Amino acid sequence: MAVLPDSRPDDDPRSGSVPSCPPEVEVRRSARRRRTVSAYRDGGRIVVLVPASLTRAEEADWVATMVARIERSEQRRRPSDDDLMDRARNLSDRYLGGLAVPESVRWVENQSTRWGSCTPGERTIRISSRLQHMPQWVVDYVIVHELAHLVETHHNERFWAWVDNYPQAERAKGYLMGWSAARDEGDEPD
């Protein structure tokens, strides 16, 4: 098994852009695999499964092909900032009675210690691009968490009561805690 170094675009000052660094890639060779090559995303890593009979040059070509294929597919599915804003409006209506009305909601790449952040005075919400590969219900939780700051700025009982209107809040918190523990980061929403 080969593991290529982790490239983390979290400190990239450009917001909303696609990372230019290659993703972390794990190559798994299998003697049982004869002709097929496949790949999938596992958290922040792309796993490429190749036959053990491939030469290193063939492996490198297949890795580049499969990583590009996954990234193209993800780019097509990646919601835009406008999609994110629409989602936030829908979640506000559904779980916060429409009380949280943001001016903007956008993806950012410069959040390496937070999943999201909110500036209540400006009514702006920023969501870490690290969430783009996570399940939608996890992204929705972070959006609801940040929207709740537009209703109640502090992490007090009233704030958590708003967040807990989202039915998968506890499950999403656990998912993010587990992901953070696995990455040894200890991130939490804002």
Coordinates of N, CA and C in Angstrom, one line a residue:
M1 N 0.9 -1.2 0.0 CA 0.0 0.0 0.0 C 0.9 1.2 0.0
A2 N 0.6 2.1 -0.9 CA 1.4 3.4 -1.0 C 0.5 4.5 -0.6
V3 N 1.0 5.4 0.2 CA 0.2 6.6 0.6 C 1.0 7.8 0.2
L4 N 0.4 8.7 -0.6 CA 1.0 9.9 -1.0 C 0.8 10.9 0.1
P5 N 1.7 11.9 0.2 CA 1.6 12.9 1.3 C 0.2 13.7 1.2
D6 N -0.2 14.0 2.4 CA -1.4 14.8 2.6 C -1.2 16.2 2.1
S7 N -2.0 16.8 1.3 CA -2.0 18.1 0.9 C -3.2 18.8 1.4
R8 N -3.0 19.9 2.2 CA -4.1 20.5 2.9 C -4.2 22.0 2.4
P9 N -5.3 22.3 1.7 CA -5.5 23.6 1.2 C -6.1 24.5 2.2
D10 N -6.2 24.1 3.5 CA -7.0 24.9 4.4 C -6.4 26.3 4.6
D11 N -5.2 26.5 4.4 CA -4.6 27.8 4.7 C -4.5 28.7 3.4
D12 N -5.2 28.2 2.3 CA -5.2 29.0 1.1 C -6.1 30.2 1.4
P13 N -5.5 31.4 1.2 CA -6.3 32.7 1.4 C -7.4 32.9 0.4
R14 N -7.4 32.2 -0.7 CA -8.4 32.4 -1.7 C -9.7 31.7 -1.2
S15 N -10.8 32.4 -1.2 CA -12.0 31.8 -0.7 C -12.9 31.3 -1.9
G16 N -13.5 30.2 -1.8 CA -14.4 29.7 -2.8 C -13.8 29.1 -4.0
S17 N -12.5 28.9 -4.0 CA -11.8 28.3 -5.1 C -11.6 26.9 -4.9
V18 N -11.4 26.2 -6.0 CA -11.1 24.7 -6.0 C -9.6 24.6 -5.6
P19 N -9.3 23.7 -4.6 CA -7.9 23.5 -4.2 C -7.0 23.2 -5.4
S20 N -5.8 23.7 -5.4 CA -4.9 23.4 -6.5 C -3.9 22.3 -6.1
C21 N -3.9 22.0 -4.8 CA -3.0 20.9 -4.4 C -3.6 19.6 -4.6
P22 N -2.8 18.6 -4.9 CA -3.3 17.2 -5.2 C -3.9 16.7 -3.9
P23 N -4.9 15.8 -3.9 CA -5.5 15.2 -2.7 C -4.6 14.1 -2.2
E24 N -4.8 13.7 -1.0 CA -4.1 12.5 -0.4 C -4.6 11.3 -1.2
V25 N -3.7 10.5 -1.6 CA -4.1 9.3 -2.4 C -3.5 8.1 -1.8
E26 N -4.3 7.0 -1.6 CA -3.8 5.7 -1.2 C -4.0 4.7 -2.3
V27 N -2.9 4.0 -2.6 CA -3.0 3.0 -3.7 C -3.0 1.7 -3.0
R28 N -3.9 0.8 -3.4 CA -4.0 -0.5 -2.9 C -3.8 -1.5 -4.0
R29 N -2.8 -2.3 -4.0 CA -2.5 -3.3 -5.0 C -3.2 -4.6 -4.5
S30 N -3.7 -5.4 -5.5 CA -4.4 -6.6 -5.1 C -4.0 -7.7 -6.2
A31 N -3.5 -8.8 -5.6 CA -3.2 -10.0 -6.5 C -4.5 -10.6 -7.1
R32 N -5.6 -10.4 -6.4 CA -6.8 -11.0 -6.9 C -7.4 -10.2 -8.0
R33 N -7.1 -8.9 -8.0 CA -7.7 -8.0 -9.1 C -6.8 -8.2 -10.3
R34 N -7.5 -8.5 -11.5 CA -6.8 -8.9 -12.7 C -6.7 -7.7 -13.7
R35 N -7.9 -7.1 -14.0 CA -7.9 -6.1 -15.1 C -8.5 -4.8 -14.7
T36 N -9.3 -4.8 -13.6 CA -10.0 -3.5 -13.4 C -9.3 -2.6 -12.4
V37 N -9.5 -1.4 -12.6 CA -9.0 -0.3 -11.7 C -10.2 0.5 -11.2
S38 N -10.3 0.7 -9.9 CA -11.4 1.5 -9.4 C -10.9 2.5 -8.3
A39 N -11.7 3.4 -8.0 CA -11.3 4.4 -7.0 C -12.5 5.0 -6.3
Y40 N -12.4 5.4 -5.1 CA -13.4 6.0 -4.3 C -12.8 7.0 -3.3
R41 N -13.7 7.9 -2.8 CA -13.2 8.8 -1.8 C -13.6 8.2 -0.4
D42 N -12.6 8.3 0.5 CA -12.8 7.8 1.8 C -12.4 9.0 2.7
G43 N -13.4 9.8 3.1 CA -13.1 11.1 3.9 C -12.3 12.0 3.0
G44 N -11.1 12.5 3.4 CA -10.3 13.4 2.7 C -9.3 12.7 1.7
R45 N -9.4 11.4 1.6 CA -8.4 10.7 0.8 C -9.1 10.0 -0.4
I46 N -8.4 9.8 -1.4 CA -8.9 9.0 -2.6 C -8.2 7.7 -2.6
V47 N -8.9 6.6 -2.6 CA -8.3 5.2 -2.6 C -8.4 4.7 -4.0
V48 N -7.3 4.3 -4.5 CA -7.3 3.7 -5.9 C -6.9 2.2 -5.8
L49 N -7.7 1.4 -6.3 CA -7.5 -0.1 -6.3 C -7.0 -0.6 -7.6
V50 N -5.8 -1.2 -7.6 CA -5.2 -1.6 -8.9 C -4.7 -3.0 -8.8
P51 N -4.6 -3.7 -10.0 CA -4.0 -5.0 -10.0 C -2.6 -5.0 -9.6
A52 N -2.1 -6.0 -8.8 CA -0.7 -6.0 -8.4 C 0.2 -6.2 -9.6
S53 N -0.3 -6.7 -10.7 CA 0.5 -6.9 -11.9 C 0.9 -5.7 -12.7
L54 N 0.3 -4.5 -12.3 CA 0.7 -3.3 -13.0 C 2.1 -2.8 -12.7
T55 N 2.8 -2.3 -13.7 CA 4.1 -1.7 -13.5 C 3.9 -0.4 -12.7
R56 N 4.9 0.2 -12.2 CA 4.8 1.4 -11.4 C 4.4 2.6 -12.4
A57 N 4.8 2.5 -13.6 CA 4.4 3.6 -14.6 C 2.9 3.4 -14.9
E58 N 2.5 2.2 -15.1 CA 1.0 2.0 -15.4 C 0.2 2.4 -14.1
E59 N 0.7 2.1 -13.0 CA 0.0 2.5 -11.7 C -0.1 4.0 -11.7
A60 N 1.0 4.7 -11.9 CA 1.0 6.2 -11.9 C 0.0 6.8 -12.9
D61 N -0.1 6.2 -14.1 CA -1.0 6.6 -15.1 C -2.5 6.4 -14.6
W62 N -2.7 5.2 -14.1 CA -4.1 4.9 -13.6 C -4.5 5.8 -12.4
V63 N -3.5 6.1 -11.5 CA -3.8 6.9 -10.4 C -4.2 8.3 -10.8
A64 N -3.4 8.9 -11.8 CA -3.7 10.2 -12.3 C -5.1 10.2 -13.0
T65 N -5.4 9.2 -13.7 CA -6.7 9.1 -14.4 C -7.9 9.0 -13.5
M66 N -7.7 8.1 -12.4 CA -8.8 7.9 -11.5 C -9.0 9.1 -10.6
V67 N -8.0 9.7 -10.1 CA -8.1 10.9 -9.3 C -8.8 12.0 -10.1
A68 N -8.4 12.2 -11.4 CA -9.0 13.3 -12.2 C -10.5 12.9 -12.4
R69 N -10.8 11.7 -12.6 CA -12.2 11.3 -12.8 C -13.1 11.6 -11.5
I70 N -12.5 11.2 -10.4 CA -13.3 11.5 -9.1 C -13.4 13.0 -8.9
E71 N -12.4 13.8 -9.1 CA -12.4 15.2 -8.9 C -13.4 15.9 -9.9
R72 N -13.5 15.4 -11.2 CA -14.4 16.0 -12.1 C -15.9 15.6 -11.6
S73 N -16.1 14.4 -11.2 CA -17.4 14.0 -10.7 C -17.8 14.9 -9.5
E74 N -16.9 15.1 -8.6 CA -17.2 15.9 -7.4 C -17.4 17.3 -7.7
Q75 N -16.7 17.8 -8.7 CA -16.9 19.2 -9.1 C -18.3 19.4 -9.6
R76 N -18.8 18.5 -10.4 CA -20.1 18.6 -10.9 C -21.1 18.6 -9.8
R77 N -20.9 17.8 -8.8 CA -21.8 17.7 -7.6 C -21.7 18.8 -6.6
R78 N -20.5 19.5 -6.6 CA -20.2 20.5 -5.6 C -21.2 21.7 -5.7
P79 N -21.9 22.0 -4.6 CA -22.9 23.1 -4.7 C -22.1 24.4 -4.8
S80 N -22.7 25.4 -5.5 CA -22.1 26.7 -5.6 C -22.5 27.5 -4.4
D81 N -21.9 28.7 -4.2 CA -22.3 29.6 -3.1 C -23.8 29.9 -3.2
D82 N -24.3 30.1 -4.4 CA -25.7 30.4 -4.6 C -26.6 29.2 -4.1
D83 N -26.1 28.0 -4.4 CA -26.8 26.8 -3.9 C -26.8 26.7 -2.4
L84 N -25.7 27.1 -1.9 CA -25.5 27.1 -0.4 C -26.4 28.1 0.2
M85 N -26.6 29.3 -0.4 CA -27.5 30.3 0.1 C -28.9 29.8 0.1
D86 N -29.3 29.2 -1.0 CA -30.7 28.6 -1.2 C -30.9 27.6 -0.1
R87 N -29.9 26.7 0.1 CA -30.0 25.7 1.2 C -30.2 26.3 2.5
A88 N -29.5 27.4 2.8 CA -29.6 28.0 4.1 C -30.9 28.6 4.3
R89 N -31.5 29.3 3.3 CA -32.8 29.8 3.4 C -33.9 28.8 3.7
N90 N -33.7 27.6 3.0 CA -34.6 26.5 3.2 C -34.5 26.0 4.6
L91 N -33.3 25.8 5.1 CA -33.1 25.3 6.5 C -33.6 26.3 7.5
S92 N -33.4 27.6 7.3 CA -33.9 28.6 8.2 C -35.4 28.5 8.3
D93 N -36.1 28.4 7.2 CA -37.6 28.3 7.2 C -38.0 27.0 7.9
R94 N -37.3 26.0 7.6 CA -37.8 24.7 8.1 C -37.5 24.5 9.6
Y95 N -36.3 24.9 10.1 CA -36.0 24.6 11.5 C -35.8 25.8 12.4
L96 N -35.8 27.0 11.8 CA -35.7 28.2 12.7 C -36.8 29.2 12.4
G97 N -37.9 28.7 11.9 CA -39.1 29.6 11.7 C -38.8 30.7 10.7
G98 N -37.8 30.7 9.9 CA -37.5 31.7 9.0 C -36.9 33.0 9.6
L99 N -36.5 32.8 10.9 CA -36.0 34.0 11.7 C -34.5 34.3 11.3
A100 N -33.8 33.3 10.8 CA -32.4 33.6 10.5 C -32.3 33.9 9.0
V101 N -32.0 35.1 8.7 CA -31.9 35.6 7.3 C -30.5 36.1 7.0
P102 N -29.7 35.3 6.4 CA -28.3 35.7 6.2 C -28.2 36.6 4.9
E103 N -27.2 37.5 4.9 CA -26.9 38.3 3.8 C -26.1 37.5 2.7
S104 N -25.3 36.6 3.2 CA -24.5 35.7 2.4 C -24.1 34.4 3.1
V105 N -24.0 33.4 2.3 CA -23.5 32.1 2.8 C -22.6 31.6 1.7
R106 N -21.3 31.3 2.1 CA -20.4 30.9 1.0 C -19.4 29.9 1.5
W107 N -18.8 29.2 0.6 CA -17.7 28.2 0.9 C -16.4 29.0 1.0
V108 N -15.6 28.6 2.0 CA -14.3 29.2 2.1 C -13.2 28.1 2.3
E109 N -12.0 28.4 2.0 CA -11.0 27.4 2.1 C -10.0 27.7 3.2
N110 N -10.2 28.9 3.9 CA -9.2 29.3 4.9 C -9.6 29.0 6.3
Q111 N -10.5 28.0 6.5 CA -10.9 27.6 7.8 C -10.3 26.3 8.1
S112 N -9.2 26.3 8.9 CA -8.6 25.0 9.2 C -8.9 24.5 10.6
T113 N -9.6 25.4 11.4 CA -9.9 24.9 12.8 C -11.4 25.0 13.0
R114 N -12.2 25.4 12.1 CA -13.6 25.5 12.2 C -14.3 24.9 11.1
W115 N -15.6 24.4 11.3 CA -16.4 23.9 10.2 C -17.2 25.0 9.6
G116 N -17.5 26.1 10.3 CA -18.2 27.2 9.8 C -18.0 28.4 10.7
S117 N -18.4 29.5 10.3 CA -18.4 30.7 11.1 C -19.4 31.7 10.7
C118 N -19.8 32.5 11.6 CA -20.9 33.5 11.4 C -20.5 34.8 12.0
T119 N -20.8 35.9 11.2 CA -20.6 37.3 11.7 C -22.0 37.9 11.8
P120 N -22.6 37.8 13.0 CA -24.0 38.2 13.1 C -24.2 39.7 12.7
G121 N -23.3 40.6 13.0 CA -23.5 42.0 12.7 C -23.6 42.2 11.2
E122 N -22.9 41.4 10.4 CA -22.9 41.5 8.9 C -23.9 40.5 8.3
R123 N -24.3 39.5 9.2 CA -25.3 38.5 8.7 C -24.6 37.6 7.6
T124 N -23.3 37.3 7.8 CA -22.6 36.5 6.8 C -22.2 35.2 7.5
I125 N -22.3 34.2 6.7 CA -21.9 32.8 7.1 C -20.9 32.3 6.1
R126 N -19.8 31.6 6.7 CA -18.8 31.0 5.9 C -18.8 29.5 6.3
I127 N -18.7 28.7 5.3 CA -18.7 27.2 5.5 C -17.4 26.7 5.0
S128 N -16.7 25.9 5.8 CA -15.4 25.3 5.4 C -15.6 24.4 4.2
S129 N -14.7 24.6 3.2 CA -14.8 23.7 2.0 C -14.5 22.2 2.4
R130 N -13.9 22.0 3.5 CA -13.6 20.6 4.0 C -14.9 19.8 4.1
L131 N -16.1 20.5 4.2 CA -17.3 19.8 4.3 C -17.9 19.4 3.0
Q132 N -17.3 19.8 1.9 CA -17.9 19.5 0.6 C -18.0 18.1 0.3
H133 N -17.2 17.2 0.9 CA -17.2 15.8 0.6 C -17.9 15.0 1.7
M134 N -18.6 15.7 2.6 CA -19.3 15.0 3.7 C -20.7 14.9 3.3
P135 N -21.5 14.0 4.0 CA -22.9 13.8 3.7 C -23.7 15.2 3.9
Q136 N -24.7 15.3 3.1 CA -25.5 16.5 3.1 C -26.1 16.8 4.5
W137 N -26.5 15.8 5.2 CA -27.1 16.1 6.5 C -26.0 16.6 7.5
V138 N -24.8 16.4 7.3 CA -23.7 17.0 8.1 C -23.5 18.5 7.7
V139 N -23.5 18.7 6.4 CA -23.4 20.1 5.9 C -24.6 20.9 6.5
D140 N -25.8 20.3 6.4 CA -27.0 21.0 6.8 C -26.9 21.3 8.3
Y141 N -26.3 20.4 9.1 CA -26.2 20.7 10.5 C -25.3 21.9 10.8
V142 N -24.2 22.0 10.0 CA -23.3 23.1 10.2 C -24.0 24.4 9.8
I143 N -24.7 24.4 8.7 CA -25.5 25.5 8.3 C -26.5 26.0 9.3
V144 N -27.2 25.0 9.9 CA -28.2 25.3 10.9 C -27.5 25.9 12.1
H145 N -26.4 25.3 12.5 CA -25.6 25.9 13.7 C -25.2 27.3 13.4
E146 N -24.7 27.6 12.2 CA -24.3 29.0 11.9 C -25.6 29.9 11.8
L147 N -26.6 29.4 11.2 CA -27.9 30.2 11.1 C -28.4 30.6 12.5
A148 N -28.3 29.6 13.5 CA -28.7 29.9 14.8 C -28.0 31.0 15.5
H149 N -26.8 31.3 15.0 CA -26.1 32.5 15.6 C -26.8 33.8 15.1
L150 N -27.5 33.8 14.1 CA -28.2 35.0 13.6 C -29.5 35.2 14.5
V151 N -29.9 34.2 15.2 CA -31.0 34.4 16.2 C -30.5 34.6 17.6
E152 N -29.5 33.8 18.0 CA -28.9 33.8 19.3 C -27.4 33.7 19.2
T153 N -26.7 34.8 19.5 CA -25.3 34.9 19.2 C -24.4 34.0 20.0
H154 N -24.8 33.7 21.3 CA -23.9 33.0 22.2 C -24.3 31.5 22.3
H155 N -23.4 30.7 22.6 CA -23.7 29.2 22.8 C -24.3 29.0 24.1
N156 N -25.5 29.5 24.3 CA -26.3 29.3 25.5 C -27.4 28.3 25.3
E157 N -28.3 28.1 26.3 CA -29.4 27.1 26.2 C -30.3 27.5 25.0
R158 N -30.6 28.8 24.9 CA -31.5 29.2 23.8 C -30.9 28.9 22.4
F159 N -29.6 29.1 22.3 CA -28.9 28.8 21.0 C -29.0 27.3 20.7
W160 N -28.7 26.4 21.7 CA -28.7 25.0 21.5 C -30.1 24.5 21.2
A161 N -31.1 25.2 21.8 CA -32.5 24.8 21.6 C -32.8 25.0 20.1
W162 N -32.3 26.1 19.5 CA -32.6 26.4 18.1 C -31.9 25.3 17.3
V163 N -30.6 25.0 17.6 CA -29.8 24.0 16.8 C -30.5 22.7 16.9
D164 N -31.0 22.3 18.1 CA -31.6 21.0 18.3 C -32.9 20.8 17.6
N165 N -33.4 21.9 16.9 CA -34.6 21.7 16.1 C -34.3 20.9 14.9
Y166 N -33.0 20.9 14.5 CA -32.5 20.1 13.4 C -32.5 18.6 13.8
P167 N -33.3 17.7 13.3 CA -33.4 16.4 13.8 C -32.2 15.5 13.8
Q168 N -31.2 15.8 13.0 CA -30.0 15.0 12.9 C -28.8 15.7 13.6
A169 N -29.1 16.7 14.5 CA -28.0 17.5 15.1 C -27.1 16.6 15.9
E170 N -27.6 15.8 16.8 CA -26.7 14.9 17.6 C -25.9 14.0 16.7
R171 N -26.5 13.4 15.7 CA -25.8 12.5 14.8 C -24.7 13.2 14.1
A172 N -25.0 14.4 13.6 CA -24.0 15.2 12.9 C -22.8 15.6 13.8
K173 N -23.1 16.0 15.0 CA -22.1 16.4 16.0 C -21.2 15.2 16.2
G174 N -21.7 14.0 16.4 CA -20.9 12.8 16.5 C -20.1 12.5 15.3
Y175 N -20.7 12.7 14.1 CA -19.9 12.5 12.9 C -18.7 13.4 12.8
L176 N -18.9 14.7 13.1 CA -17.8 15.6 13.0 C -16.8 15.4 14.1
M177 N -17.2 15.0 15.3 CA -16.3 14.7 16.3 C -15.4 13.5 16.0
G178 N -16.1 12.5 15.4 CA -15.4 11.3 15.0 C -14.4 11.6 13.8
W179 N -14.8 12.4 12.9 CA -13.9 12.8 11.8 C -12.7 13.5 12.3
S180 N -13.0 14.5 13.2 CA -11.9 15.3 13.8 C -11.0 14.4 14.6
A181 N -11.5 13.5 15.4 CA -10.6 12.6 16.2 C -9.8 11.8 15.3
A182 N -10.3 11.3 14.2 CA -9.6 10.5 13.2 C -8.5 11.3 12.6
R183 N -8.7 12.6 12.4 CA -7.7 13.5 11.8 C -6.9 14.2 12.8
D184 N -7.3 13.9 14.1 CA -6.6 14.5 15.3 C -6.6 16.0 15.2
E185 N -7.7 16.6 14.9 CA -7.8 18.1 14.8 C -8.7 18.7 15.9
G186 N -9.7 17.9 16.3 CA -10.6 18.5 17.3 C -11.4 19.6 16.9
D187 N -11.8 19.7 15.6 CA -12.6 20.8 15.1 C -14.1 20.7 15.6
E188 N -14.7 21.9 15.8 CA -16.1 22.0 16.1 C -16.6 23.1 15.3
P189 N -18.0 23.1 15.0 CA -18.5 24.3 14.4 C -18.2 25.5 15.2
D190 N -17.9 26.6 14.6 CA -17.4 27.9 15.1 C -16.9 27.7 16.5

